[in-house]
Amino acid sequence: MLAIDGSTLDFKRLDRLALQNTVIHRIDARVKVVTTIVFIICVVSFDRYTIAAMLPFLSFPIVLSVLGNLPPGYLLRKLLLVIPFALAIGLFNPLFDRQVVLRFGELNVWGGWVSCASILLRAILTASTAIILVAVTGFPAICAALQKLGMPQVFAIQLQFLYRYIFVLTDEAVRVARSRQLRSFGRRGLGLHQFGSLIGHLLLRTWERAERIHMAMLSRGFQGEFQATWGKGRLGRDDLFFISGWSALFVFFRFYNLPQFLGNLMTWRIP
Amino acid sequence: MSHHIVEARHLHHIYPDGTTALKDVSFRVHHGESVAIIGANGAGKSTLLLHLNGYLGATSGEVVVGDLTVSKKNLVDVRRTVGMVFQDPDDQLFMPTVFDDVAFGPMNMGLPKSEVERRVKDALDRVGAQNLTDRPPYHLSGGEKKRVAIASVLSMLPEILILDEPTSGLDPCARRQLMAMLRAFHHTRIITSHDLDMVMELCERTIVLHEGQVMADGPTLEIFRDESLLDRCCLEKPFAMQNCPNCSPKTIDNPAQKPLIVPHPDKPHHHSHNR
């Protein structure tokens, strides 16, 4: 249970990181969201055997986390939570794709291994960038930015509420799980059957809370539509520089294989 | 000032599952009064409160707020007049920051930006939470949450405040602060609570509900002196009115109720017996 406790606490830490005031934090949320989307599209659109050409993309998360004053250890731990899922997707590639694409002396590398590594690298790139985006922008600001960029309000509000109540729900879940654990004396309680009713119980509680939240909204004059909050509307010079600079760089990385170019340069100079 | 009254007239409420929650409840709260509604769990307090701002409709009978008989047509006006503070602040604070939460009501009223900002500032000043403006509500302490929840209602400038269990879950210090704050308000106040000591300090009048019926309605002190009434309604005297366990002859005569802490004969304990 400690694991659940710990991961919620970490979540709050992500939230506190977003309250910092650095160069990166000051950039408009819309700009950061769009740049991240361009980044993700460029990364996922590579051919499935690509590895080397994707490496320059690591510069984006690294620069952002350094300038945004984010603790690298914390980011790595968050990233480790995501990697197993990516691994599960790429795991069977080596079994199906046995075409030899690389040779290191005696060692033949199948295409499946290469594509598996490629999937892993993509997961590292996209997941780390997404975590960093939240840590330098803050979740509510991302929701507001998405809405300003044209996402329907219903979805933006859904996301915002999800984020607001995930803290309350995890607290509740931890309490329920703890009380079960304390009365099961190191055994597994009554097993899966009881676990089902525990989850059902949580669902009912959530349902009731939703009803009470709705009551609280109605009693403050809610009439079905959220009024827009006022944020800064205009993009500044830094914002435009950020979005155009990074986007241009991503497109360049996407179409020119930088590592290969450097490699060629080296082998040409040093025969 | 007749337009600040809250009146319930022969209110009945039967839930869809057939449970009768309110039986012929009638009372009238005047301008500036501070009234407590007390009763055991399941006595119908929450159901009653939800009628006062039109969240629940009466099976029969009616609720009057100001000059309006609460109905579907005038819900917006009723809810602007009656500010409702819920028991769990986590239900009431649903926006990303304290500012957004306190601004939620005024924004729904369609007020201009400058007015909304002024009201948010005033409301937060009122509850002593100016420094929390940009904080996310889920990082606040229990007492802070409660005060912000009250500010989120004050910003709509309601004439009537309804508070459901305002002191529940607060530590003694936060409870004291909250009570001092509530005492300073000039709104018409309707408070439900099990914290009878708080009721005694804040409300001059008390309505006792039992199984959906009004069992008594009168000055708070008179009601708390009526032991048989309190017994019947599963209530008891506030601690401040109960006899001192150390010097009451009743407890000393009965060995089963012997005090846990016996005062030292040389150091008599000090307390006032003014009630």
Coordinates of C-alpha atoms in Angstrom, one line a residue:
Chain A
M1 CA 0.0 0.0 0.0
L2 CA 3.0 2.2 0.6
A3 CA 3.4 2.2 -3.2
I4 CA 0.1 3.9 -3.7
D5 CA 0.7 6.4 -1.0
G6 CA 4.0 7.3 -2.5
S7 CA 2.8 7.7 -6.0
T8 CA 0.1 10.2 -5.0
L9 CA 2.5 12.2 -3.1
D10 CA 4.7 12.3 -6.2
F11 CA 1.7 13.6 -8.1
K12 CA 1.4 16.5 -5.8
R13 CA 5.1 17.2 -6.3
L14 CA 4.5 17.4 -10.0
D15 CA 1.9 20.0 -9.2
R16 CA 4.2 22.0 -7.0
L17 CA 6.9 22.0 -9.7
A18 CA 4.5 23.7 -12.0
L19 CA 4.3 26.6 -9.6
Q20 CA 7.9 27.6 -10.2
N21 CA 8.8 30.7 -12.1
T22 CA 11.5 30.0 -14.7
V23 CA 12.0 31.0 -18.4
I24 CA 10.2 27.9 -19.4
H25 CA 7.3 28.3 -16.9
R26 CA 6.7 31.8 -18.1
I27 CA 6.1 30.7 -21.7
D28 CA 2.4 30.7 -22.8
A29 CA 0.8 27.3 -22.2
R30 CA -0.7 27.2 -25.7
V31 CA 2.8 27.5 -27.2
K32 CA 4.1 24.7 -25.0
V33 CA 1.2 22.5 -25.9
V34 CA 1.5 23.0 -29.7
T35 CA 5.3 22.6 -29.6
T36 CA 4.9 19.4 -27.7
I37 CA 2.3 18.1 -30.3
V38 CA 4.7 19.0 -33.2
F39 CA 7.5 17.1 -31.3
I40 CA 5.3 14.0 -30.8
I41 CA 4.1 13.9 -34.4
C42 CA 7.7 14.2 -35.6
V43 CA 8.9 11.4 -33.3
V44 CA 6.1 8.9 -34.0
S45 CA 6.1 9.4 -37.8
F46 CA 9.6 7.8 -38.1
D47 CA 10.1 4.5 -39.9
R48 CA 9.8 1.5 -37.5
Y49 CA 13.5 0.6 -37.7
T50 CA 14.7 4.1 -37.0
I51 CA 16.9 4.6 -33.9
A52 CA 19.8 6.9 -34.6
A53 CA 17.8 9.6 -36.4
M54 CA 15.6 10.0 -33.3
L55 CA 18.5 10.6 -30.9
P56 CA 18.7 14.4 -31.5
F57 CA 15.1 14.7 -30.3
L58 CA 16.4 14.0 -26.8
S59 CA 17.6 17.6 -26.8
F60 CA 14.1 18.9 -26.3
P61 CA 13.2 17.2 -23.0
I62 CA 16.8 17.7 -21.7
V63 CA 16.8 21.5 -22.4
L64 CA 13.3 21.9 -21.0
S65 CA 14.0 20.0 -17.8
V66 CA 17.3 21.9 -17.2
L67 CA 15.9 25.4 -17.9
G68 CA 12.7 24.5 -16.1
N69 CA 14.6 23.5 -13.0
L70 CA 13.1 20.0 -12.8
P71 CA 14.8 17.3 -10.6
P72 CA 16.2 14.6 -13.1
G73 CA 15.8 11.8 -10.6
Y74 CA 12.1 12.5 -10.1
L75 CA 11.5 12.6 -13.9
L76 CA 13.4 9.3 -14.4
R77 CA 11.3 7.6 -11.7
K78 CA 8.1 8.8 -13.4
L79 CA 9.5 7.6 -16.7
L80 CA 10.2 4.1 -15.3
L81 CA 6.4 3.7 -14.6
V82 CA 5.7 4.1 -18.3
I83 CA 8.5 2.0 -19.8
P84 CA 7.0 -1.5 -19.0
F85 CA 3.9 -0.6 -21.1
A86 CA 6.0 0.2 -24.1
L87 CA 8.1 -2.9 -23.5
A88 CA 4.9 -5.0 -23.5
I89 CA 4.0 -3.6 -26.9
G90 CA 7.5 -4.2 -28.5
L91 CA 8.2 -7.5 -26.7
F92 CA 6.9 -9.8 -29.4
N93 CA 8.5 -8.1 -32.4
P94 CA 11.8 -10.1 -32.1
L95 CA 9.7 -13.3 -32.3
F96 CA 7.9 -12.4 -35.5
D97 CA 10.5 -10.3 -37.4
R98 CA 13.6 -12.4 -37.8
Q99 CA 15.1 -10.7 -40.8
V100 CA 18.7 -9.9 -40.2
V101 CA 19.2 -6.1 -40.5
L102 CA 22.5 -5.5 -38.7
R103 CA 25.7 -7.4 -38.2
F104 CA 28.2 -6.8 -35.4
G105 CA 30.9 -9.3 -36.3
E106 CA 29.4 -12.7 -35.4
L107 CA 26.2 -11.2 -33.9
N108 CA 23.2 -11.0 -36.2
V109 CA 20.6 -8.5 -35.1
W110 CA 17.0 -9.3 -36.2
G111 CA 14.7 -6.5 -37.4
G112 CA 12.4 -7.3 -34.5
W113 CA 15.1 -6.3 -31.9
V114 CA 15.6 -3.0 -33.8
S115 CA 12.0 -2.1 -34.0
C116 CA 11.5 -3.0 -30.3
A117 CA 14.3 -0.7 -29.4
S118 CA 12.8 2.0 -31.6
I119 CA 9.4 1.6 -29.8
L120 CA 11.2 2.0 -26.5
L121 CA 13.1 5.1 -27.6
R122 CA 9.8 6.6 -28.8
A123 CA 8.2 5.9 -25.5
I124 CA 11.0 7.5 -23.6
L125 CA 10.9 10.6 -25.8
T126 CA 7.1 11.1 -25.8
A127 CA 6.5 10.2 -22.2
S128 CA 9.3 12.3 -20.8
T129 CA 8.1 15.3 -22.8
A130 CA 4.5 14.8 -21.7
I131 CA 5.6 14.7 -18.0
I132 CA 7.9 17.7 -18.5
L133 CA 5.0 19.6 -20.1
V134 CA 2.8 19.1 -17.1
A135 CA 5.7 20.0 -14.7
V136 CA 6.5 23.3 -16.5
T137 CA 2.9 24.3 -17.3
G138 CA 0.5 22.9 -14.7
F139 CA -2.5 20.7 -15.6
P140 CA -5.2 23.4 -15.3
A141 CA -3.2 25.7 -17.6
I142 CA -2.9 22.9 -20.1
C143 CA -6.7 22.4 -20.0
A144 CA -7.3 26.1 -20.5
A145 CA -4.8 26.2 -23.4
L146 CA -6.4 23.2 -25.1
Q147 CA -9.8 25.0 -24.8
K148 CA -8.4 28.2 -26.3
L149 CA -7.0 26.1 -29.1
G150 CA -10.4 24.9 -29.9
M151 CA -11.1 21.8 -27.8
P152 CA -14.8 21.6 -26.8
Q153 CA -15.4 22.9 -23.3
V154 CA -16.9 19.7 -22.1
F155 CA -13.7 17.8 -22.6
A156 CA -11.6 20.5 -21.0
I157 CA -13.8 20.5 -18.0
Q158 CA -13.8 16.7 -17.8
L159 CA -10.0 16.8 -17.8
Q160 CA -9.9 19.5 -15.2
F161 CA -12.3 17.7 -12.8
L162 CA -10.4 14.4 -13.4
Y163 CA -7.3 16.1 -12.2
R164 CA -8.9 17.9 -9.3
Y165 CA -10.6 14.7 -7.8
I166 CA -7.8 12.2 -8.5
F167 CA -6.3 13.4 -5.3
V168 CA -9.5 13.0 -3.3
L169 CA -10.2 9.6 -4.9
T170 CA -6.7 8.2 -4.3
D171 CA -6.9 9.4 -0.7
E172 CA -10.2 7.5 -0.3
A173 CA -8.8 4.4 -2.1
V174 CA -5.8 4.4 0.2
R175 CA -7.9 4.6 3.3
V176 CA -10.2 1.8 2.1
A177 CA -7.2 -0.4 1.1
R178 CA -5.5 0.3 4.4
S179 CA -8.4 -0.7 6.5
R180 CA -8.8 -3.9 4.5
Q181 CA -5.1 -4.6 4.9
L182 CA -5.2 -4.1 8.6
R183 CA -7.9 -6.6 9.1
S184 CA -6.6 -9.3 6.8
F185 CA -3.5 -10.1 8.9
G186 CA -1.0 -10.5 6.2
R187 CA -3.2 -12.8 4.1
R188 CA -5.0 -11.8 1.1
G189 CA -8.3 -10.9 2.8
L190 CA -11.0 -12.7 1.0
G191 CA -9.3 -12.4 -2.3
L192 CA -10.7 -11.2 -5.6
H193 CA -14.3 -11.5 -4.6
Q194 CA -13.9 -9.0 -1.8
F195 CA -11.8 -6.8 -3.9
G196 CA -14.6 -6.5 -6.4
S197 CA -17.0 -5.2 -3.7
L198 CA -14.3 -2.8 -2.5
I199 CA -14.0 -1.2 -6.0
G200 CA -17.8 -1.1 -6.3
H201 CA -17.9 0.7 -3.0
L202 CA -15.4 3.2 -4.2
L203 CA -17.5 3.8 -7.3
L204 CA -20.6 4.4 -5.3
R205 CA -18.8 6.9 -3.1
T206 CA -17.5 8.6 -6.2
W207 CA -21.0 8.7 -7.5
E208 CA -22.4 10.3 -4.4
R209 CA -19.6 12.9 -4.4
A210 CA -20.3 13.8 -7.9
E211 CA -23.9 14.5 -6.9
R212 CA -22.7 16.7 -4.0
I213 CA -20.3 18.6 -6.3
H214 CA -23.2 19.2 -8.7
M215 CA -25.3 20.5 -5.8
A216 CA -22.5 22.9 -4.8
M217 CA -22.2 24.1 -8.4
L218 CA -25.9 24.6 -8.7
S219 CA -26.1 26.5 -5.5
R220 CA -23.5 28.9 -6.8
G221 CA -25.6 29.8 -9.9
F222 CA -24.1 27.2 -12.4
Q223 CA -26.3 27.1 -15.4
G224 CA -24.7 24.4 -17.6
E225 CA -21.8 26.5 -18.9
F226 CA -18.4 27.4 -17.4
Q227 CA -17.6 31.1 -17.7
A228 CA -14.2 31.6 -19.3
T229 CA -11.5 32.8 -17.0
W230 CA -9.3 35.7 -18.2
G231 CA -5.8 34.7 -19.0
K232 CA -3.2 36.5 -20.9
G233 CA -4.3 36.5 -24.5
R234 CA -1.4 37.8 -26.6
L235 CA 1.7 35.8 -27.3
G236 CA 4.9 37.6 -26.5
R237 CA 8.3 37.6 -28.4
D238 CA 9.7 34.8 -26.3
D239 CA 6.6 32.6 -27.1
L240 CA 6.9 33.1 -30.8
F241 CA 10.7 32.4 -30.6
F242 CA 10.1 29.2 -28.6
I243 CA 7.4 27.8 -30.9
S244 CA 9.1 28.7 -34.2
G245 CA 12.6 27.7 -33.1
W246 CA 11.7 24.3 -31.7
S247 CA 9.3 23.4 -34.5
A248 CA 11.9 24.3 -37.2
L249 CA 14.4 22.2 -35.3
F250 CA 12.1 19.2 -35.1
V251 CA 11.3 19.3 -38.8
F252 CA 15.0 19.5 -39.5
F253 CA 15.7 16.5 -37.3
R254 CA 12.9 14.7 -38.9
F255 CA 14.1 15.0 -42.5
Y256 CA 17.8 15.1 -42.0
N257 CA 19.5 12.3 -40.2
L258 CA 21.9 14.3 -38.1
P259 CA 23.8 11.4 -36.4
Q260 CA 24.4 9.8 -39.8
F261 CA 25.6 13.1 -41.2
L262 CA 28.0 13.6 -38.3
G263 CA 29.1 10.0 -38.7
N264 CA 29.9 10.5 -42.4
L265 CA 31.7 13.6 -41.5
M266 CA 33.9 11.8 -39.1
T267 CA 34.7 8.8 -41.3
W268 CA 35.5 11.1 -44.2
R269 CA 37.9 13.1 -42.1
I270 CA 39.5 10.1 -40.3
P271 CA 39.9 7.4 -42.9
Chain B
M1 CA -36.9 44.1 6.2
S2 CA -39.5 41.5 5.4
H3 CA -37.6 40.3 2.3
H4 CA -34.9 38.5 4.2
I5 CA -37.2 35.8 5.7
V6 CA -36.9 32.1 5.1
E7 CA -40.2 30.3 5.7
A8 CA -41.1 26.6 5.5
R9 CA -44.9 25.9 5.3
H10 CA -46.1 22.4 6.0
L11 CA -43.2 20.8 4.3
H12 CA -43.4 17.1 3.5
H13 CA -40.8 15.2 1.7
I14 CA -41.0 11.5 0.7
Y15 CA -37.9 10.1 -1.1
P16 CA -38.5 8.0 -4.3
D17 CA -37.8 4.8 -2.3
G18 CA -40.7 5.6 0.0
T19 CA -38.8 6.9 3.0
T20 CA -40.5 9.9 4.6
A21 CA -37.8 12.4 5.4
L22 CA -39.9 15.4 6.4
K23 CA -43.3 15.5 8.0
D24 CA -45.2 18.8 8.2
V25 CA -42.2 21.0 8.9
S26 CA -43.1 24.7 9.4
F27 CA -41.0 27.5 10.8
R28 CA -40.1 31.1 10.0
V29 CA -36.7 32.7 10.2
H30 CA -36.5 36.4 10.4
H31 CA -34.0 38.9 9.1
G32 CA -30.6 38.8 11.0
E33 CA -31.6 35.8 13.1
S34 CA -29.1 33.0 13.8
V35 CA -30.9 29.7 14.0
A36 CA -29.6 26.2 14.6
I37 CA -31.3 23.1 13.3
I38 CA -30.3 20.1 15.4
G39 CA -31.3 16.5 15.6
A40 CA -29.9 12.9 15.5
N41 CA -28.4 11.3 12.4
G42 CA -31.2 10.8 9.9
A43 CA -33.5 13.3 11.5
G44 CA -33.9 15.1 8.2
K45 CA -31.6 18.0 8.7
S46 CA -29.8 17.7 5.4
T47 CA -33.0 17.1 3.5
L48 CA -34.4 20.2 5.0
L49 CA -31.4 22.3 4.0
L50 CA -31.6 21.1 0.4
H51 CA -35.2 22.4 0.3
L52 CA -34.1 25.8 1.4
N53 CA -32.2 26.5 -1.8
G54 CA -34.4 24.5 -4.1
Y55 CA -32.2 21.6 -4.8
L56 CA -34.9 19.2 -3.6
G57 CA -38.6 19.9 -4.3
A58 CA -41.1 19.4 -1.6
T59 CA -43.6 16.5 -2.0
S60 CA -46.2 19.0 -0.6
G61 CA -45.9 22.3 1.2
E62 CA -43.7 25.2 0.2
V63 CA -40.6 27.2 1.0
V64 CA -40.6 31.0 0.8
V65 CA -37.3 32.9 0.5
G66 CA -37.7 36.6 0.7
D67 CA -40.7 37.4 -1.5
L68 CA -40.3 34.3 -3.6
T69 CA -42.0 31.0 -3.2
V70 CA -39.2 28.6 -4.3
S71 CA -40.1 27.0 -7.7
K72 CA -38.3 25.9 -10.8
K73 CA -38.8 29.4 -12.4
N74 CA -37.0 31.4 -9.7
L75 CA -34.2 29.0 -8.7
V76 CA -31.5 31.4 -10.0
D77 CA -32.8 34.2 -7.8
V78 CA -33.3 32.0 -4.8
R79 CA -29.7 30.6 -5.0
R80 CA -28.3 34.0 -5.3
T81 CA -30.1 35.0 -2.0
V82 CA -29.3 31.8 -0.1
G83 CA -25.6 31.0 0.1
M84 CA -25.1 27.3 1.0
V85 CA -21.8 26.0 2.6
F86 CA -21.6 22.3 2.4
Q87 CA -20.2 20.0 5.0
D88 CA -17.2 18.7 3.0
P89 CA -15.2 21.5 1.5
D90 CA -13.8 19.1 -1.1
D91 CA -17.3 19.0 -2.6
Q92 CA -17.4 22.8 -2.8
L93 CA -13.9 23.6 -4.0
F94 CA -13.7 22.1 -7.5
M95 CA -11.8 24.7 -9.4
P96 CA -8.0 24.7 -10.0
T97 CA -7.2 27.6 -7.8
V98 CA -8.7 29.3 -4.8
F99 CA -9.3 32.5 -6.9
D100 CA -11.2 30.5 -9.5
D101 CA -13.3 28.9 -6.8
V102 CA -14.3 32.1 -5.1
A103 CA -14.9 33.7 -8.5
F104 CA -17.1 30.9 -9.7
G105 CA -20.4 32.3 -8.3
P106 CA -19.9 35.9 -9.4
M107 CA -18.8 34.8 -12.9
N108 CA -22.0 32.7 -13.2
M109 CA -23.9 35.9 -12.2
G110 CA -22.4 37.5 -15.3
L111 CA -20.5 40.2 -13.5
P112 CA -17.7 42.2 -15.2
K113 CA -14.1 41.3 -14.6
S114 CA -13.3 44.2 -12.2
E115 CA -16.3 43.6 -10.1
V116 CA -15.5 39.8 -9.9
E117 CA -12.0 40.6 -8.8
R118 CA -13.1 43.1 -6.2
R119 CA -15.6 40.6 -4.8
V120 CA -13.1 37.8 -4.6
K121 CA -10.7 40.0 -2.8
D122 CA -13.4 41.2 -0.3
A123 CA -14.6 37.6 0.3
L124 CA -11.1 36.3 1.0
D125 CA -10.3 39.3 3.2
R126 CA -13.5 38.5 5.2
V127 CA -12.4 35.0 6.0
G128 CA -8.7 35.9 6.4
A129 CA -7.5 33.9 3.4
Q130 CA -6.0 36.6 1.2
N131 CA -2.6 34.7 1.1
L132 CA -4.2 31.6 -0.4
T133 CA -5.5 33.2 -3.7
D134 CA -3.3 31.3 -6.1
R135 CA -3.1 28.0 -4.3
P136 CA -4.8 24.9 -5.5
P137 CA -7.6 23.9 -3.1
Y138 CA -6.4 20.3 -2.5
H139 CA -3.1 21.5 -1.0
L140 CA -4.9 23.5 1.8
S141 CA -5.4 22.4 5.4
G142 CA -8.9 21.5 6.7
G143 CA -9.4 24.9 8.4
E144 CA -8.2 26.8 5.3
K145 CA -10.5 24.8 3.0
K146 CA -13.4 25.5 5.2
R147 CA -12.7 29.3 5.2
V148 CA -12.3 29.3 1.4
A149 CA -15.5 27.4 1.0
I150 CA -17.3 30.1 3.0
A151 CA -15.6 32.8 0.9
S152 CA -16.8 31.1 -2.2
V153 CA -20.3 31.7 -1.0
L154 CA -19.7 35.2 0.4
S155 CA -18.5 36.4 -2.9
M156 CA -22.1 36.2 -4.2
L157 CA -23.2 38.6 -1.5
P158 CA -26.0 36.3 -0.2
E159 CA -28.5 37.7 2.3
I160 CA -28.9 34.3 4.0
L161 CA -26.1 31.9 4.9
I162 CA -26.8 28.2 5.3
L163 CA -24.0 26.2 6.9
D164 CA -24.1 22.4 7.1
E165 CA -21.9 21.1 10.0
P166 CA -19.4 24.1 9.8
T167 CA -17.2 22.8 12.6
S168 CA -16.9 19.1 11.7
G169 CA -13.4 17.9 11.1
L170 CA -11.7 21.0 12.4
D171 CA -9.1 21.1 15.2
P172 CA -10.1 23.1 18.3
C173 CA -8.1 26.1 17.2
A174 CA -9.5 26.2 13.7
R175 CA -13.0 25.7 15.2
R176 CA -12.5 28.7 17.5
Q177 CA -11.4 30.9 14.6
L178 CA -14.3 29.8 12.5
M179 CA -16.8 30.5 15.3
A180 CA -15.4 34.0 15.8
M181 CA -15.7 34.6 12.1
L182 CA -19.3 33.4 12.0
R183 CA -20.2 35.5 15.0
A184 CA -19.1 38.6 13.2
F185 CA -21.4 38.0 10.2
H186 CA -24.6 40.0 10.0
H187 CA -26.3 37.6 7.6
T188 CA -29.4 35.6 8.5
R189 CA -27.8 32.3 9.5
I190 CA -29.1 28.8 9.5
I191 CA -26.7 26.2 10.9
T192 CA -27.0 22.5 11.3
S193 CA -24.6 20.8 13.7
H194 CA -23.9 18.1 16.2
D195 CA -21.5 20.5 17.9
L196 CA -24.0 21.7 20.5
D197 CA -21.5 23.9 22.3
M198 CA -21.0 25.9 19.1
V199 CA -24.8 26.1 18.7
M200 CA -25.1 27.5 22.2
E201 CA -22.5 30.2 21.5
L202 CA -23.7 31.2 18.0
C203 CA -27.4 30.7 17.8
E204 CA -30.0 32.4 19.9
R205 CA -32.7 30.1 18.6
T206 CA -32.8 26.3 18.0
I207 CA -35.1 24.1 16.0
V208 CA -35.1 20.4 17.1
L209 CA -35.9 17.8 14.4
H210 CA -36.7 14.2 15.2
E211 CA -37.7 11.7 12.6
G212 CA -38.6 14.4 10.1
Q213 CA -40.8 16.4 12.5
V214 CA -40.2 19.7 14.4
M215 CA -40.1 18.6 18.1
A216 CA -39.2 22.0 19.5
D217 CA -38.5 25.5 18.3
G218 CA -37.4 28.2 20.7
P219 CA -34.6 30.0 22.6
T220 CA -31.5 27.8 22.6
L221 CA -30.9 27.8 26.3
E222 CA -34.5 26.8 27.1
I223 CA -34.2 23.9 24.7
F224 CA -31.0 22.7 26.2
R225 CA -32.4 22.8 29.7
D226 CA -35.2 20.4 28.7
E227 CA -33.6 17.1 29.4
S228 CA -36.5 14.9 28.6
L229 CA -36.8 16.5 25.1
L230 CA -33.1 16.0 24.5
D231 CA -33.3 12.4 25.6
R232 CA -36.2 11.7 23.3
C233 CA -34.4 13.2 20.3
C234 CA -31.1 11.3 21.0
L235 CA -29.4 14.5 21.9
E236 CA -27.7 15.7 25.1
K237 CA -26.8 18.9 26.9
P238 CA -23.8 20.8 25.5
F239 CA -20.6 20.0 27.6
A240 CA -20.6 23.6 28.9
M241 CA -24.0 22.9 30.6
Q242 CA -23.2 19.5 31.9
N243 CA -22.3 19.2 35.6
C244 CA -18.6 19.2 36.5
P245 CA -17.7 15.5 36.9
N246 CA -15.4 16.4 39.9
C247 CA -17.8 18.2 42.1
S248 CA -21.3 17.1 41.1
P249 CA -22.9 15.2 44.0
K250 CA -24.7 13.0 41.5
T251 CA -21.6 11.5 40.0
I252 CA -19.9 11.2 43.4
D253 CA -22.8 9.3 44.8
N254 CA -22.9 6.9 42.0
P255 CA -19.7 4.7 42.0
A256 CA -20.2 3.7 38.4
Q257 CA -19.8 7.3 37.4
K258 CA -16.8 8.1 39.6
P259 CA -14.6 10.7 38.0
L260 CA -11.5 9.5 36.2
I261 CA -9.4 12.3 37.5
V262 CA -9.8 13.1 41.1
P263 CA -8.6 16.6 42.0
H264 CA -5.9 16.9 44.6
P265 CA -7.4 18.1 47.9
D266 CA -4.8 20.9 48.2
K267 CA -5.3 22.0 44.6
P268 CA -8.9 22.6 44.0
H269 CA -9.9 22.8 40.3
H270 CA -11.1 26.1 38.9
H271 CA -14.0 26.6 36.6
S272 CA -17.1 28.7 36.4
H273 CA -20.6 27.4 37.2
N274 CA -22.5 30.3 35.6
R275 CA -25.0 28.2 33.5

